[in-house]
XYZ file of C-alpha atoms in Angstrom:
710
model
C 34.826 7.646 56.892
C 33.813 4.316 58.338
C 35.480 4.944 61.700
C 32.530 6.789 63.232
C 29.742 4.610 61.854
C 28.806 3.328 65.312
C 29.410 5.987 67.983
C 30.918 4.708 71.238
C 30.297 7.839 73.382
C 27.532 8.688 75.840
C 24.873 9.061 73.140
C 23.657 5.552 72.364
C 20.012 6.077 71.389
C 17.807 8.636 69.640
C 14.083 9.236 69.428
C 12.532 8.960 65.958
C 9.687 11.217 64.820
C 7.142 8.479 65.480
C 8.346 8.112 69.075
C 10.406 4.949 68.565
C 13.775 4.711 70.322
C 16.533 3.352 68.061
C 20.318 2.961 68.190
C 22.315 6.095 67.464
C 24.378 5.859 64.256
C 26.719 8.803 63.694
C 27.407 7.703 60.122
C 23.929 8.855 59.130
C 24.773 12.365 60.334
C 28.076 12.300 58.461
C 26.436 11.104 55.250
C 23.732 13.782 55.401
C 26.324 16.517 55.984
C 28.485 15.155 53.184
C 25.602 15.288 50.706
C 24.831 18.870 51.754
C 28.477 19.880 51.285
C 28.703 18.194 47.889
C 25.514 19.929 46.715
C 27.198 23.344 47.069
C 30.604 22.151 45.802
C 32.488 22.527 49.097
C 32.364 18.935 50.213
C 34.813 16.230 51.043
C 34.598 13.278 53.363
C 37.085 14.617 55.922
C 35.232 17.930 56.325
C 31.927 16.121 56.770
C 33.430 13.884 59.441
C 34.897 16.863 61.323
C 31.532 18.634 61.385
C 29.793 15.409 62.391
C 32.210 14.958 65.297
C 31.519 18.512 66.464
C 27.766 17.819 66.338
C 28.245 14.749 68.534
C 30.349 16.710 71.053
C 27.509 19.198 71.494
C 24.949 16.396 71.718
C 26.888 14.709 74.520
C 27.038 17.934 76.530
C 23.390 18.889 76.085
C 21.846 15.434 76.377
C 24.016 13.781 78.984
C 20.979 12.443 80.833
C 18.372 12.510 78.056
C 17.739 10.927 74.688
C 17.942 13.449 71.820
C 15.367 13.474 69.058
C 16.042 13.542 65.329
C 14.944 17.191 65.338
C 17.421 18.001 68.127
C 20.257 16.537 66.072
C 19.245 18.412 62.936
C 19.059 21.691 64.876
C 22.622 21.176 66.070
C 23.836 20.295 62.565
C 22.522 23.649 61.313
C 24.080 25.409 64.310
C 27.519 23.886 63.646
C 27.372 24.584 59.918
C 26.669 28.247 60.665
C 29.502 28.360 63.235
C 31.838 26.987 60.567
C 30.897 29.803 58.186
C 28.947 27.459 55.928
C 25.760 29.523 55.840
C 24.837 28.411 52.333
C 25.217 24.760 53.297
C 23.185 25.371 56.466
C 20.452 27.055 54.457
C 20.333 24.186 51.967
C 20.311 21.600 54.763
C 17.479 23.450 56.507
C 15.385 23.683 53.337
C 16.018 20.022 52.606
C 14.912 19.154 56.143
C 11.602 21.006 55.713
C 10.979 19.321 52.377
C 11.684 15.889 53.846
C 9.061 16.532 56.526
C 6.568 17.469 53.811
C 7.395 14.284 51.931
C 7.035 12.111 55.036
C 3.611 13.627 55.660
C 2.680 12.934 52.049
C 3.842 9.320 52.251
C 1.772 8.802 55.387
C -1.216 10.384 53.660
C -0.821 8.113 50.630
C -0.202 4.983 52.673
C 3.129 4.330 50.952
C 5.324 2.070 53.060
C 8.478 0.016 52.617
C 9.362 1.686 49.314
C 12.222 3.966 48.250
C 11.548 7.438 49.562
C 9.965 10.111 47.393
C 12.680 12.478 46.267
C 12.811 16.132 47.134
C 12.890 16.825 43.398
C 9.560 15.026 42.924
C 8.052 17.285 45.544
C 9.519 20.337 43.827
C 8.170 19.278 40.408
C 4.694 18.828 41.874
C 4.755 22.263 43.455
C 6.237 23.980 40.421
C 4.213 22.339 37.644
C 1.104 20.589 38.875
C -0.468 21.981 42.036
C -3.152 24.615 41.504
C -2.444 28.211 42.484
C -4.647 31.196 43.218
C -4.480 34.555 41.463
C -1.609 35.599 43.718
C 0.400 32.577 42.615
C 0.020 30.828 45.964
C -0.371 27.036 45.997
C -3.891 26.097 47.039
C -3.834 22.296 46.924
C -1.747 19.439 48.254
C -0.640 16.489 46.115
C -3.417 14.442 47.672
C -5.915 17.111 46.676
C -4.470 17.110 43.145
C -5.235 13.400 42.837
C -8.692 13.979 44.333
C -9.332 16.757 41.813
C -8.373 14.544 38.880
C -10.217 11.472 40.180
C -13.343 13.555 40.731
C -13.331 15.050 37.220
C -12.739 11.716 35.502
C -15.059 9.545 37.626
C -18.037 11.888 37.126
C -18.290 10.607 33.549
C -19.727 7.345 34.902
C -22.952 9.188 35.726
C -23.525 9.701 31.987
C -23.665 5.921 31.583
C -25.978 5.274 34.530
C -23.176 4.190 36.859
C -22.295 5.284 40.386
C -19.057 7.307 40.164
C -18.127 6.793 43.832
C -16.466 3.422 43.300
C -14.531 4.721 40.297
C -13.435 7.760 42.292
C -11.984 5.518 45.000
C -10.199 3.311 42.455
C -8.816 6.221 40.435
C -7.670 8.064 43.554
C -6.059 4.949 45.003
C -3.903 4.046 41.982
C -2.775 7.644 41.521
C -2.121 8.395 45.186
C -0.114 5.186 45.559
C 1.807 6.213 42.426
C 0.871 2.963 40.696
C -0.672 4.727 37.693
C -0.489 8.307 36.467
C -2.089 9.938 33.412
C -0.299 12.292 31.032
C 0.549 15.743 32.343
C -2.312 17.748 30.739
C -4.820 15.595 32.638
C -3.037 16.374 35.906
C -2.755 20.060 34.986
C -6.253 20.698 33.709
C -8.818 18.278 35.187
C -11.412 20.284 37.153
C -9.373 23.372 36.284
C -10.117 26.344 33.990
C -8.476 25.017 30.803
C -10.119 21.580 30.932
C -8.073 20.115 28.043
C -6.811 16.679 29.105
C -5.123 15.164 26.025
C -1.376 15.127 25.446
C -1.025 14.202 21.798
C -2.460 15.640 18.593
C -1.901 15.461 14.843
C -3.140 18.305 12.648
C -3.525 18.286 8.849
C -1.360 20.601 6.739
C -2.580 20.858 3.147
C -0.988 22.686 0.234
C -2.641 26.073 0.743
C -2.033 29.143 2.877
C -5.492 28.765 4.404
C -4.760 25.212 5.562
C -1.246 26.054 6.762
C -2.331 29.015 8.864
C -5.406 27.220 10.182
C -2.964 24.602 11.437
C -0.787 27.353 12.956
C -3.806 28.793 14.800
C -4.953 25.386 16.050
C -1.419 24.574 17.165
C -1.426 27.707 19.310
C -4.752 26.721 20.887
C -3.505 23.201 21.645
C -0.151 24.296 23.052
C -1.851 26.895 25.216
C -3.619 24.040 27.002
C -0.543 21.837 27.393
C -0.750 19.554 24.341
C 1.845 18.707 21.712
C 1.259 18.433 17.967
C 2.554 16.391 15.047
C 2.320 17.264 11.342
C 2.996 15.650 7.991
C 4.300 18.426 5.730
C 4.520 16.169 2.675
C 1.546 17.710 0.833
C 3.192 21.144 0.620
C 4.673 21.790 -2.821
C 8.487 21.923 -2.975
C 10.679 24.999 -2.907
C 10.871 26.672 -6.323
C 7.595 25.203 -7.552
C 5.049 27.461 -9.234
C 2.329 29.339 -7.320
C -0.293 30.068 -9.977
C -2.431 32.437 -7.896
C 0.420 34.948 -7.592
C 2.684 33.772 -10.422
C 5.285 33.489 -7.695
C 7.616 30.763 -6.483
C 6.869 28.380 -3.578
C 9.126 28.483 -0.530
C 8.673 24.814 0.415
C 7.707 22.945 3.602
C 10.839 23.716 5.641
C 10.228 27.462 5.412
C 6.673 27.054 6.714
C 7.933 24.927 9.604
C 9.728 28.051 10.809
C 6.324 29.742 11.240
C 5.112 26.927 13.508
C 8.391 27.049 15.418
C 8.120 30.791 16.023
C 4.538 30.527 17.258
C 5.545 27.780 19.672
C 8.408 29.933 20.952
C 5.963 32.539 22.203
C 3.448 30.136 23.720
C 4.464 28.391 26.890
C 2.432 25.200 26.785
C -0.514 25.513 29.161
C 1.351 28.173 31.101
C 3.402 25.287 32.482
C 6.049 24.234 29.966
C 7.237 24.855 26.436
C 5.382 23.355 23.504
C 6.593 20.423 21.433
C 6.028 19.374 17.833
C 6.852 16.579 15.420
C 7.550 17.440 11.804
C 7.375 14.592 9.280
C 8.315 14.577 5.594
C 8.177 11.648 3.200
C 11.469 10.405 1.780
C 10.098 10.893 -1.749
C 9.426 14.634 -1.340
C 11.673 16.791 -3.573
C 12.745 18.869 -0.533
C 13.784 15.837 1.499
C 17.470 16.808 1.653
C 16.640 20.319 2.911
C 14.408 18.724 5.540
C 17.062 16.211 6.620
C 19.599 18.989 7.122
C 17.174 21.521 8.638
C 18.545 21.084 12.177
C 22.171 20.388 11.288
C 23.523 23.883 11.957
C 24.369 25.407 15.324
C 21.677 28.049 14.811
C 18.558 27.929 16.964
C 16.407 26.659 14.109
C 13.328 24.482 14.600
C 14.261 23.966 18.262
C 10.654 23.166 19.151
C 10.508 20.373 16.578
C 11.515 16.770 16.591
C 11.801 15.813 12.928
C 11.447 12.406 11.297
C 11.662 11.135 7.735
C 8.818 8.772 6.840
C 10.106 5.890 4.741
C 8.347 3.018 2.991
C 9.416 -0.600 2.625
C 10.147 0.142 -1.047
C 12.586 2.853 -0.014
C 14.312 0.591 2.521
C 14.622 -2.170 -0.069
C 16.080 0.332 -2.553
C 18.674 1.227 0.081
C 19.475 -2.459 0.591
C 19.844 -3.067 -3.165
C 21.560 0.273 -3.913
C 18.796 1.294 -6.324
C 17.341 4.585 -7.506
C 14.583 6.337 -5.584
C 11.957 8.629 -7.121
C 11.215 12.124 -5.819
C 7.605 13.146 -6.480
C 6.068 16.623 -6.570
C 2.965 16.348 -4.337
C 1.180 19.105 -6.283
C 1.342 17.261 -9.618
C 1.978 13.706 -8.375
C 4.720 13.475 -10.987
C 8.308 12.250 -10.722
C 10.724 15.186 -10.806
C 13.989 13.371 -10.168
C 15.590 10.005 -9.494
C 18.259 9.852 -6.803
C 20.345 7.130 -5.208
C 18.378 5.762 -2.247
C 21.627 5.154 -0.370
C 22.632 8.797 -0.763
C 19.400 9.877 0.931
C 19.858 7.215 3.612
C 23.428 8.287 4.323
C 22.322 11.902 4.715
C 19.677 10.759 7.225
C 22.137 8.726 9.294
C 24.926 11.320 9.109
C 22.676 14.123 10.342
C 21.211 11.905 13.058
C 24.787 11.158 14.152
C 25.628 14.868 14.192
C 22.524 16.242 15.918
C 20.084 13.469 16.881
C 17.729 14.510 14.039
C 16.084 13.235 11.960
C 14.522 10.108 13.329
C 12.829 7.640 11.011
C 9.170 6.586 10.820
C 8.391 3.303 9.065
C 5.194 4.270 7.292
C 4.162 0.860 5.954
C 4.600 -0.815 9.340
C 2.445 1.881 10.941
C -0.362 1.446 8.422
C -0.217 -2.346 8.542
C -1.482 -1.873 12.102
C -3.824 1.052 11.448
C -7.005 0.019 13.300
C -9.288 2.163 11.116
C -7.912 2.027 7.536
C -11.306 2.931 6.052
C -11.300 6.174 8.041
C -7.913 7.243 6.698
C -4.197 6.616 6.275
C -1.771 7.536 9.052
C 1.108 9.788 7.996
C 2.309 11.445 11.212
C 2.815 10.908 14.925
C 2.693 12.969 18.083
C 5.881 14.855 19.145
C 7.671 11.851 20.635
C 6.498 9.230 18.183
C 4.541 6.859 20.429
C 1.134 7.637 18.913
C 0.631 7.507 15.126
C -2.571 9.464 14.527
C -4.950 10.427 11.753
C -5.306 14.131 10.899
C -7.297 15.997 13.585
C -6.949 13.100 16.007
C -5.790 13.147 19.628
C -4.942 10.523 22.219
C -4.953 10.261 26.014
C -1.986 8.546 27.617
C -1.239 7.025 30.996
C 1.435 4.780 32.460
C 1.565 2.022 35.064
C 4.517 2.041 37.440
C 5.465 -1.612 36.980
C 8.133 -1.417 39.688
C 5.204 -1.484 42.138
C 3.544 -4.500 40.509
C 5.486 -7.022 42.599
C 5.057 -9.179 45.677
C 7.276 -11.358 47.832
C 6.748 -15.115 47.844
C 8.958 -17.111 50.219
C 11.293 -14.133 50.416
C 11.655 -13.812 46.640
C 10.335 -10.887 44.586
C 8.040 -11.781 41.705
C 5.495 -10.009 39.519
C 2.066 -9.651 41.100
C -0.023 -10.505 38.041
C -3.349 -10.057 39.855
C -2.418 -6.549 40.970
C -1.173 -5.726 37.476
C -4.442 -6.917 35.910
C -6.510 -4.849 38.328
C -4.390 -1.751 37.695
C -4.562 -2.183 33.905
C -8.347 -2.388 33.948
C -8.726 0.618 36.248
C -6.362 2.572 33.982
C -8.262 1.740 30.772
C -11.534 2.763 32.445
C -9.866 6.009 33.550
C -8.457 6.817 30.100
C -11.757 6.075 28.362
C -13.532 8.433 30.769
C -10.988 11.150 29.984
C -12.303 11.260 26.401
C -15.714 12.345 27.704
C -14.387 14.550 30.518
C -12.187 16.432 28.049
C -13.026 19.927 26.835
C -12.358 20.345 23.105
C -11.699 23.768 21.638
C -11.490 22.507 18.031
C -14.695 20.789 16.755
C -12.913 18.691 14.108
C -10.715 17.148 16.792
C -13.654 16.345 19.055
C -15.412 14.550 16.195
C -12.371 12.442 15.282
C -11.412 11.655 18.882
C -14.908 10.532 19.826
C -15.170 8.612 16.560
C -12.177 6.382 17.382
C -11.761 6.819 21.168
C -8.058 5.943 21.101
C -6.236 5.597 24.413
C -2.629 4.685 25.101
C -1.730 2.784 28.266
C 1.979 2.232 28.811
C 4.518 1.534 31.522
C 7.219 3.250 33.534
C 9.660 1.962 36.139
C 10.747 -0.923 33.897
C 14.407 -0.551 34.922
C 13.548 -0.770 38.634
C 11.325 -3.789 38.055
C 14.238 -5.624 36.441
C 16.512 -4.581 39.310
C 14.045 -5.844 41.905
C 13.835 -9.157 40.044
C 17.626 -9.367 39.704
C 17.537 -9.342 35.884
C 20.094 -7.377 33.819
C 18.489 -4.971 31.335
C 20.754 -6.152 28.518
C 19.849 -9.836 28.663
C 17.599 -12.290 26.866
C 15.817 -12.868 30.171
C 14.818 -9.182 30.284
C 13.615 -9.258 26.674
C 11.617 -12.419 27.385
C 9.993 -10.843 30.440
C 9.122 -7.730 28.421
C 7.444 -9.975 25.857
C 5.422 -11.775 28.528
C 4.466 -8.693 30.517
C 3.442 -6.455 27.607
C 1.419 -9.277 26.061
C -0.398 -9.603 29.398
C -1.016 -5.848 29.688
C -2.307 -5.675 26.117
C -4.620 -8.647 26.632
C -6.118 -7.290 29.854
C -6.466 -3.774 28.429
C -8.338 -5.179 25.434
C -10.588 -7.220 27.724
C -11.540 -4.050 29.583
C -12.190 -2.197 26.324
C -14.489 -5.011 25.177
C -16.309 -4.876 28.522
C -16.758 -1.104 28.224
C -17.887 -1.545 24.625
C -20.642 -3.901 25.715
C -21.728 -1.601 28.550
C -21.424 1.785 26.836
C -21.251 1.043 23.130
C -18.340 0.582 20.746
C -16.464 3.522 19.277
C -18.536 4.925 16.365
C -16.049 3.830 13.684
C -15.977 0.263 15.044
C -17.640 -1.246 11.954
C -14.951 0.395 9.784
C -12.195 -1.025 11.971
C -10.122 -4.194 11.955
C -11.665 -5.151 15.305
C -15.158 -5.744 13.894
C -13.989 -8.978 12.244
C -13.279 -10.775 15.525
C -15.058 -8.816 18.263
C -18.698 -8.002 18.876
C -17.820 -4.806 20.728
C -14.792 -2.599 21.400
C -14.771 0.730 23.188
C -11.394 1.981 21.951
C -9.641 1.705 18.588
C -6.314 1.454 20.451
C -5.519 0.715 24.093
C -1.722 0.660 24.434
C 1.222 2.977 23.797
C 4.675 3.328 25.374
C 5.260 7.030 26.052
C 8.352 8.787 27.444
C 7.100 9.433 30.946
C 9.383 12.316 31.957
C 7.799 14.330 34.752
C 5.317 11.692 35.866
C 8.246 9.307 36.406
C 9.838 11.931 38.641
C 6.580 12.169 40.603
C 6.255 8.381 40.798
C 9.878 8.022 41.884
C 10.844 5.647 39.105
C 12.740 5.483 35.826
C 11.262 6.737 32.586
C 9.125 4.404 30.498
C 11.064 1.296 29.367
C 14.423 3.088 29.510
C 17.357 1.792 31.560
C 18.749 3.852 34.428
C 20.675 6.871 33.165
C 22.990 7.160 36.183
C 23.513 5.426 39.530
C 24.509 8.616 41.385
C 24.479 12.189 40.116
C 23.827 15.843 40.848
C 20.275 17.007 40.178
C 19.728 20.586 38.996
C 16.397 21.264 40.663
C 13.824 23.743 39.470
C 14.863 26.757 41.528
C 18.508 26.539 40.455
C 19.652 24.545 43.484
C 21.471 21.227 43.324
C 20.666 17.934 45.008
C 22.922 14.921 45.304
C 20.902 11.837 44.281
C 21.663 8.135 44.502
C 19.415 5.477 43.006
C 17.436 4.334 46.073
C 17.534 0.645 45.144
C 21.306 0.773 44.711
C 21.758 2.668 47.972
C 19.614 0.140 49.827
C 21.498 -2.814 48.343
C 24.887 -1.209 49.031
C 23.972 -0.766 52.686
C 22.569 -4.292 52.958
C 25.747 -5.768 51.459
C 28.017 -3.532 53.512
C 29.898 -1.642 50.792
C 28.085 1.693 51.085
C 29.996 4.861 51.895
C 29.441 8.506 51.074
C 32.855 8.595 49.412
C 31.889 5.718 47.117
C 28.648 7.475 46.167
C 30.661 10.588 45.334
C 33.043 8.519 43.209
C 30.134 6.942 41.313
C 28.596 10.362 40.671
C 31.632 11.418 38.656
C 30.604 9.195 35.733
C 27.272 7.752 36.856
C 28.449 4.220 36.046
C 29.789 1.486 38.335
C 31.050 -0.907 35.671
C 34.755 -0.189 36.248
C 34.563 -0.245 40.058
C 35.995 -3.491 41.370
C 35.121 -2.559 44.959
C 31.484 -3.197 44.020
C 30.495 -6.879 43.718
C 30.295 -8.131 40.140
C 26.708 -9.369 40.488
C 25.635 -5.881 41.584
C 27.459 -4.265 38.664
C 25.707 -6.633 36.271
C 22.254 -5.574 37.472
C 22.867 -1.825 37.789
C 23.724 -0.962 34.198
C 23.111 2.495 32.768
C 21.944 3.582 29.349
C 25.465 4.209 28.067
C 26.768 0.948 29.581
C 24.429 -1.034 27.341
C 25.233 -2.080 23.782
C 22.832 -0.041 21.593
C 21.432 -3.176 19.946
C 19.838 -4.132 23.269
C 17.983 -0.818 23.256
C 16.493 -1.656 19.847
C 15.662 -5.222 20.885
C 13.816 -3.928 23.947
C 11.854 -1.426 21.877
C 10.953 -4.100 19.334
C 9.716 -6.657 21.852
C 7.423 -4.109 23.510
C 6.190 -3.016 20.069
C 4.989 -6.583 19.370
C 2.155 -6.054 21.842
C 1.472 -2.312 21.511
C -1.381 -0.941 19.379
C 0.156 2.472 18.849
C 3.948 2.767 19.013
C 6.906 2.851 21.385
C 8.830 6.025 22.113
C 12.364 5.095 23.070
C 15.707 6.765 22.569
C 18.647 4.635 21.489
C 21.445 6.347 23.412
C 24.903 6.022 21.866
C 28.347 6.816 23.274
C 30.206 9.826 21.932
C 32.558 7.657 19.865
C 29.760 5.862 17.970
C 30.096 6.055 14.182
C 27.722 7.095 11.400
C 27.713 3.441 10.333
C 26.529 2.463 13.821
C 23.543 4.784 13.404
C 22.688 3.289 10.013
C 22.934 -0.255 11.360
C 20.582 0.564 14.244
C 18.042 2.240 11.961
C 18.048 -0.832 9.708
C 17.765 -3.172 12.692
C 14.682 -1.269 13.882
C 13.074 -1.748 10.451
C 13.973 -5.447 10.375
C 12.507 -5.967 13.872
C 9.210 -4.264 12.904
C 9.552 -1.130 14.987
C 7.295 1.721 13.861
C 10.036 4.298 14.194
C 13.389 4.975 15.785
C 15.247 7.867 17.386
C 18.908 7.865 18.383
C 21.009 10.280 20.368
C 24.798 10.224 20.350
C 26.137 11.676 23.580
C 27.461 15.207 23.080
C 25.940 15.732 19.635
C 23.974 18.791 20.769
C 25.478 21.818 22.488
C 22.841 21.573 25.211
C 21.587 18.336 26.733
C 19.726 17.356 29.883
C 22.331 14.840 31.063
C 26.027 15.652 31.345
C 28.572 13.003 32.299
C 31.057 14.243 34.890
C 34.674 14.916 34.002
C 36.070 14.597 37.527
C 37.000 18.215 38.206
C 35.726 21.788 38.354
C 32.120 22.576 37.481
C 31.924 19.317 35.535
C 33.179 17.129 38.383
C 29.905 15.234 38.707
C 27.360 13.775 36.344
C 24.406 16.162 36.341
C 20.785 15.905 35.237
C 18.076 18.494 34.770
C 15.140 18.584 37.164
C 12.629 16.598 35.110
C 14.984 14.166 33.394
C 14.300 10.543 34.295
C 15.901 8.761 31.341
C 15.663 8.481 27.568
C 16.453 11.331 25.204
C 19.462 13.222 26.554
C 18.798 16.079 24.142
C 15.581 17.146 25.846
C 12.479 16.180 27.767
C 9.099 15.624 26.173
C 7.031 18.371 27.800
C 3.628 16.856 27.054
C 3.569 13.042 26.971
C 4.546 12.639 30.593
């Protein structure tokens, strides 16, 4: 397909949309046609070249004495596709063309230059999920207006503290519109909108009574209705078979009550935007722990709205190491009911995680060693994706900095722009603190706890692209060292801003009961950092999820309306063109597996930088999580993705490594261990020819997308 890359006919120049005259390059037409053909499964390089040649023939006849514009060429492409009987391809090409115009207008509006282009899928996600609609379902705001709406709602809080909100509005709007920082999805959904609930993450108490259980069910419904996700510790519920004195009956146990929460979530589409999400936690010493571990092991659709995690103590982990007994304790009587082999419980955890991805593990002692308000209460549960351990009736506001944009060029070399990063961190902490006051709370107990501790969680996204831009392999000590340096810097600057806000506005009410009162005179927020799975906001920002590696170099995207788009990582595509090894056929070849590691036609140094999640030894995933955790107040949500042939022993080793490296929890996913997953590796033929990803997947857990954290 390289033969027509520089056309030698009468057409030598074209007019760009901005009026510039540039050299005509037929290869660009061929590549665009090829992608359109591939998207509807009728494509090959030869067919694309034939259609491209026909387009050029028509151009030469119609523009013998004139210079054609980009629009002229695209009109003829559609004309030829229709002549060839490829109406579906023509329709897709035409729709794609319109969307690209919309995106170009948006980029101009946001002042985004010299960056990888916003994807069509990002535009679709914004329109489908985030932009406000009227009663007829018609979109009534642009992306720019979305960011204005959010910036306006959040900056107004400054008036309550005697400050002028105009400067904050400009700062908040700038970092969002340039896609340098984005808050969690509920803030984007609901700011200055009817629901008004801006938090992503909640933990609700579940005590050992029907009143408490069904109060939690009701409050879960209210939270999910507004777009939030909820975590629970079910460890206080008496075990199955235990006595119920009030009715002289027999208890059904915590797993049976989890089904009630699951059913309620099934019928409530979170915030009218997406499904709800929950985290169910049970202590390893609960008598029903084996039933809990195996709750999601069948092929039945059971507890599909739950992530589940076993909370383990250091004593339990040491009992596993020493092959000792482990006590199971009835929470109703606080008495030992049985002694079991700790390793037997551990092996059931790792075997079921290997089979289905559940359960994960939460390291309870490590979490509470870093509990900022131990006098207020003990932490026993996390939000749905595990990045925020919370007290009962507590919530947290999250946001993420796109670190791939925190760079500058010095003498032609890319390096981190530490000044820009500091400024963005401090704007983001100010923003997230304001969200606490801008929020509308529909449960009084939550409002009291949230405003008592004022926890926020600032994290990062685009980590994989940052490493690529710096030329650093993800699975390297250099990458781990940079993560250590960068997250320490972010944490330090976030804390500085919280201290500044504490002096100006007052510390969080529980400050004197917190660990911070020993060394600080003021602190606005009990926590300031958290690494969330950024999901949809990564799609909007055009970057990889959170601290995850790339999931694929080239792939087919299943977009929201059921269409398909052929996507190539923009940094790889740019580098391939710069180094002269780009071709549409090569991109198609890469898309079959998503990986380039076995492709000798690609330079070795490029292959070393562009590694995907399944290319990387799983231990590097854990090391990366652990080094970020060193400098994070809350926790790190990261999925340790494993190849299909990983063993149960591999899972156990990784879980132990996470404990040894002081992670607060761990989740693994072995490829293919669930019947449905959001990333499917191509098999080279038929419907499964290409690697495919769902519309809002940007990396991390292949079993599903967190619908609330990002």
